[in-house]
mmCIF file of C-alpha atoms in Angstrom:
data_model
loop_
_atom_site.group_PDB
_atom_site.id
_atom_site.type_symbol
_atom_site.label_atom_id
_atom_site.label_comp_id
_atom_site.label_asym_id
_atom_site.label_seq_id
_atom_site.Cartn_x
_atom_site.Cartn_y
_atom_site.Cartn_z
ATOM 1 C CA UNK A 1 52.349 -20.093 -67.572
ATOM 2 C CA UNK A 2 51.925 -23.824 -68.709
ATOM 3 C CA UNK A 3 53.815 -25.200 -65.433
ATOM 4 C CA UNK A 4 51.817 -23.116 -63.373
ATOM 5 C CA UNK A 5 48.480 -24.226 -64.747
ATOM 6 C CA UNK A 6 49.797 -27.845 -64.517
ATOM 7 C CA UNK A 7 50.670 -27.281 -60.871
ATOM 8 C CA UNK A 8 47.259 -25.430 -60.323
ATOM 9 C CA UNK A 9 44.540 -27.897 -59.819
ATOM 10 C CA UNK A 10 41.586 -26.800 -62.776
ATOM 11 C CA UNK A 11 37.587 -26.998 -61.578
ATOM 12 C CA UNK A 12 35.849 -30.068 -63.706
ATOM 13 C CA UNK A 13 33.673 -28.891 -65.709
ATOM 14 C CA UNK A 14 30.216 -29.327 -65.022
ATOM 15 C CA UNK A 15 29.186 -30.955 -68.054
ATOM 16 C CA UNK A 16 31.685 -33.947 -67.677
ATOM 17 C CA UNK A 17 30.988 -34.570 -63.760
ATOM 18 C CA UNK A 18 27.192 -33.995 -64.275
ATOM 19 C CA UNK A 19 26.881 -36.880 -66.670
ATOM 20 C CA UNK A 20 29.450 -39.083 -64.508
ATOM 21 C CA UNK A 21 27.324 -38.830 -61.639
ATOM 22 C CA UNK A 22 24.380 -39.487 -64.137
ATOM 23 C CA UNK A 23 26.086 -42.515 -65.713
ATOM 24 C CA UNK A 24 27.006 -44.179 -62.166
ATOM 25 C CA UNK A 25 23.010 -43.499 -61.347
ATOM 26 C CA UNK A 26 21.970 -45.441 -64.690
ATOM 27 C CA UNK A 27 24.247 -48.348 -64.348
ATOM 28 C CA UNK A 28 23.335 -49.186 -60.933
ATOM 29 C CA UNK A 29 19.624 -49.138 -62.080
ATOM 30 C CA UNK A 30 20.492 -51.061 -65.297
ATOM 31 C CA UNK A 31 22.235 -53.760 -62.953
ATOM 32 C CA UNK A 32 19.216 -53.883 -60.422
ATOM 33 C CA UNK A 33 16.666 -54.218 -64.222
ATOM 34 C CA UNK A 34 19.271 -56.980 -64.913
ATOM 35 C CA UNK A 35 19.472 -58.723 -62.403
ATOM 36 C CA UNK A 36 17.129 -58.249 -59.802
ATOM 37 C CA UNK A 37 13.730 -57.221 -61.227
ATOM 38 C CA UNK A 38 12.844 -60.151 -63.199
ATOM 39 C CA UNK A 39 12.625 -61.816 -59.464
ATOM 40 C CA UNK A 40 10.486 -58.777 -58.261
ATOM 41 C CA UNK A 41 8.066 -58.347 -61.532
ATOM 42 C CA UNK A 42 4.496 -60.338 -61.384
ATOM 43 C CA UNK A 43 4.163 -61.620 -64.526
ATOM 44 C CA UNK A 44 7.622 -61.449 -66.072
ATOM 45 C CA UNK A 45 8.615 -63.435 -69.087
ATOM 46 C CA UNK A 46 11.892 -63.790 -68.161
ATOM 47 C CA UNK A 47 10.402 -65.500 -64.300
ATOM 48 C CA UNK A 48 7.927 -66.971 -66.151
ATOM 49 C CA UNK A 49 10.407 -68.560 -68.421
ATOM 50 C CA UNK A 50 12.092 -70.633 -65.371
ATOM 51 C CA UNK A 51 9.346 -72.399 -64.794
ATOM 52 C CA UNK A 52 9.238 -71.817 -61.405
ATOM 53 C CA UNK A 53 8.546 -69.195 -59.195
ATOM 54 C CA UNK A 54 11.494 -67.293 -59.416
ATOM 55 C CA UNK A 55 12.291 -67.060 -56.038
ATOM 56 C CA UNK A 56 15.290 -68.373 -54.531
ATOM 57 C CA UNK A 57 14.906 -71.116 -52.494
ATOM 58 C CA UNK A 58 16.243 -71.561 -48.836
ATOM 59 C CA UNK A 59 19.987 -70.304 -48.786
ATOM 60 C CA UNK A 60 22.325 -72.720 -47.527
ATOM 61 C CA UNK A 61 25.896 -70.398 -47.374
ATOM 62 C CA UNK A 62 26.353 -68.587 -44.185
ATOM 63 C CA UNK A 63 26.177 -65.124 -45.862
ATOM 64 C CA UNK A 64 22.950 -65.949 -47.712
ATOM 65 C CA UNK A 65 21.504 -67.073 -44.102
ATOM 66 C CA UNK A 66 22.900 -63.701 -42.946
ATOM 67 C CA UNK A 67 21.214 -61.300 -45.616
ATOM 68 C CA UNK A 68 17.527 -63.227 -45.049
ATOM 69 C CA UNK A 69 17.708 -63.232 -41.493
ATOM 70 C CA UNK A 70 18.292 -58.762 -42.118
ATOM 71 C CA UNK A 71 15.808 -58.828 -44.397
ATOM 72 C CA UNK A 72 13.404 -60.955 -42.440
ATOM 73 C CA UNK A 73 14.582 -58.844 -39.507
ATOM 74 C CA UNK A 74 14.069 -55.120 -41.415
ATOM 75 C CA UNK A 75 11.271 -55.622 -43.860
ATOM 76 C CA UNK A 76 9.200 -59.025 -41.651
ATOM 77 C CA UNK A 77 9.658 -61.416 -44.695
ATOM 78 C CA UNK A 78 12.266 -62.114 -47.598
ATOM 79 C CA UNK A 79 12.105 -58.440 -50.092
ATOM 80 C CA UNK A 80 11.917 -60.740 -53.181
ATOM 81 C CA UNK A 81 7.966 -62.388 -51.871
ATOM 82 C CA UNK A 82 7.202 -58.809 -50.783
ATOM 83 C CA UNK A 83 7.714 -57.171 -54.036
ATOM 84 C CA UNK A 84 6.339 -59.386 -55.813
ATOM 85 C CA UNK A 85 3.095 -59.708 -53.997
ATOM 86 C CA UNK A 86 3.009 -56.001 -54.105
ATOM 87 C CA UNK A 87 3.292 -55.722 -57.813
ATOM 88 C CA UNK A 88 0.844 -58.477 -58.637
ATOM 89 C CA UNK A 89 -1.660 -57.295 -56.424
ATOM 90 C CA UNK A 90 -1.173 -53.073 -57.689
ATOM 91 C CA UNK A 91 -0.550 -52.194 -61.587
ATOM 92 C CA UNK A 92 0.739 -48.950 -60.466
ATOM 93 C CA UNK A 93 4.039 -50.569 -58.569
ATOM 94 C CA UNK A 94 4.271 -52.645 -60.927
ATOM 95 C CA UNK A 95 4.611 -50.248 -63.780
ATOM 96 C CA UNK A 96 6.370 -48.336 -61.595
ATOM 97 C CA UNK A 97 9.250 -50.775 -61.207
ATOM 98 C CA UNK A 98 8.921 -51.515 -64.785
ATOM 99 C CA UNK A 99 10.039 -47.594 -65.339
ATOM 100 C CA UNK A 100 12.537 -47.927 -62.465
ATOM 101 C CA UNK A 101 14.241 -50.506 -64.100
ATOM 102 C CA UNK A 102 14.161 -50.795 -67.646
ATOM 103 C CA UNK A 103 13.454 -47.225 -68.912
ATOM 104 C CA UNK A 104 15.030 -44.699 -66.887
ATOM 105 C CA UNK A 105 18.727 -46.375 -66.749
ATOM 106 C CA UNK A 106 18.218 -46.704 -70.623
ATOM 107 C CA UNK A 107 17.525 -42.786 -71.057
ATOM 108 C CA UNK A 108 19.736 -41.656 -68.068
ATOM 109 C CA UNK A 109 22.761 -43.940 -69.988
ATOM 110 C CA UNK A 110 22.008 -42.436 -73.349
ATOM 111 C CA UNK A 111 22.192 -38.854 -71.846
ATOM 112 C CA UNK A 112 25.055 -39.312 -69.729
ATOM 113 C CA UNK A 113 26.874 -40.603 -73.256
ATOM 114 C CA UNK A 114 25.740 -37.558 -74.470
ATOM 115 C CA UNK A 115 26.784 -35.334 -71.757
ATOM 116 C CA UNK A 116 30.273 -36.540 -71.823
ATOM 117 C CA UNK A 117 30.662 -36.097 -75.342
ATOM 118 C CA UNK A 118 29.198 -32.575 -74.983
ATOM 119 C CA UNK A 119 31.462 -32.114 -71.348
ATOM 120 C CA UNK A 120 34.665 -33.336 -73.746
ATOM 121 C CA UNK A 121 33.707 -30.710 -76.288
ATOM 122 C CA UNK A 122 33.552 -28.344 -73.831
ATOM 123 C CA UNK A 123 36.640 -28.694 -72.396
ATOM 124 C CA UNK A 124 38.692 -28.853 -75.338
ATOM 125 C CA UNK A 125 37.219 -25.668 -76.980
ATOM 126 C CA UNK A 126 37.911 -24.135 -72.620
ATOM 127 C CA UNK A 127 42.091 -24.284 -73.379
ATOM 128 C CA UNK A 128 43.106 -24.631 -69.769
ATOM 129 C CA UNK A 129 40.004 -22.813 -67.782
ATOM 130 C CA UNK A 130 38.566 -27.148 -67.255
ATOM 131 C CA UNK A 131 39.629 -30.279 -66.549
ATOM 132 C CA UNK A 132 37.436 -33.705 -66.398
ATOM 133 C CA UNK A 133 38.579 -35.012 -69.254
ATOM 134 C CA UNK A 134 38.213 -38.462 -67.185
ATOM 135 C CA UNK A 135 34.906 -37.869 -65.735
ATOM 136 C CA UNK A 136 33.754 -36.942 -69.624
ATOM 137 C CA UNK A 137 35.097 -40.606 -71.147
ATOM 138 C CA UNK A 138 33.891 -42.522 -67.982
ATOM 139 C CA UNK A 139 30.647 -40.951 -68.412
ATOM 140 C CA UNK A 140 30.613 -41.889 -72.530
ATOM 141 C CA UNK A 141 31.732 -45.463 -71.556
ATOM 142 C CA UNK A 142 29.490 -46.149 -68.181
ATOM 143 C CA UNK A 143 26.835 -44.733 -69.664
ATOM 144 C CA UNK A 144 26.119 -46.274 -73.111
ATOM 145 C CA UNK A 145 27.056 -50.142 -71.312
ATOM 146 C CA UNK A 146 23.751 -49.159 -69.177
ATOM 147 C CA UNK A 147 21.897 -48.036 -71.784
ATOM 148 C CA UNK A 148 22.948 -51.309 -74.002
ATOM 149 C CA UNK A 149 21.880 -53.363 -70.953
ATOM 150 C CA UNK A 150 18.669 -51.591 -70.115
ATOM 151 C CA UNK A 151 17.963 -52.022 -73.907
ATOM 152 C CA UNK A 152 18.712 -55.282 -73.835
ATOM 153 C CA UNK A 153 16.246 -55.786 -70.802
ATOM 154 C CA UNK A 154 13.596 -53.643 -72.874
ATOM 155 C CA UNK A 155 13.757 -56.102 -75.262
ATOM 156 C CA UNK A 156 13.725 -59.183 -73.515
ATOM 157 C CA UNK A 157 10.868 -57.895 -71.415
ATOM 158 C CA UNK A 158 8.996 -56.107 -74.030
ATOM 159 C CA UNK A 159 9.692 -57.866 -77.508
ATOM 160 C CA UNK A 160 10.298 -61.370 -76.956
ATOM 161 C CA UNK A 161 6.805 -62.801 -75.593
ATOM 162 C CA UNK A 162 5.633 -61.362 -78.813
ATOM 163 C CA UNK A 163 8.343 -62.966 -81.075
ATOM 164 C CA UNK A 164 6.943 -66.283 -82.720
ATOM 165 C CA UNK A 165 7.678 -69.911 -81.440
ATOM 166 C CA UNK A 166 10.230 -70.625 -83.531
ATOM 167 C CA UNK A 167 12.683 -68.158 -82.230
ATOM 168 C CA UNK A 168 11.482 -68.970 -79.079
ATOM 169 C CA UNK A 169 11.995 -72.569 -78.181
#
């Protein structure tokens, strides 16, 4: 019986691949809140804090010329000047990409973590109905790194303008 349920391929079980899909969902958000929204949000500290603009300034490699001439091309100027004259200009987008970024990754990547715990319960208590014991880890691991990064970005978004100036400069 065990070598033919080893040779049998088991169904995942829904828990486990439900919060590995959800946990690849939150840490692609959590990188674009990391990385790229700080460029896109009017009035972000973290922009703010460069003492610039934020935006990138002409690109000078070959694949940088590439990806502005697409976007010039596709959206009829550079995305980062776009969103950002679209969320200075409406609160609604920009609170909008504010939720996009910060808080959904950091509750999707908490409840993925959750999931996979609850999908690795699951299919230990199942004997040898499920499998996705991989899925259920991956989902644990993925998603708590996006919800420590989306924290992180809560933070830095959220709590440090109102820290005082001497943990600031």
């Amino acid at each position: 019986m065990a070598a033919q349920a080893a040779a049998t391929k088991l169904p995942v079980h829904p828990l486990a691949m439900s919060g590995f899909i959800m946990a690849l969902v939150s840490i692609v958000l959590a990188f674009y809140g990391s990385l790229y929204a700080e460029k896109h949000l009017a009035g972000s500290p973290l922009r703010e804090a460069r003492g610039s603009a934020g935006l990138p300034g002409e690109p000078t490699r070959w694949y940088d010329r590439a990806l502005a001439r697409g976007e010039t091309t596709v959206f009829g100027g550079r995305i980062d000047s776009k969103m950002i004259a679209l969320t200075s200009r409406s609160k609604i987008a920009n609170y909008s990409l504010q939720i996009i970024a910060f808080v959904i990754p950091f509750v999707l990547g908490i409840v993925a973590a959750l999931l996979g715990g609850w999908g690795m319960t699951a299919i230990e208590r199942s004997g040898d109905r499920y499998s996705g014991n991989l899925q259920a880890v991956f989902s644990q691991l993925i998603g708590s790194f996006a919800a420590i990064i989306a924290g992180c970005m809560i933070l830095s978004f959220y709590v440090w303008p109102l820290m005082p100036a001497l943990y600031t400069t």
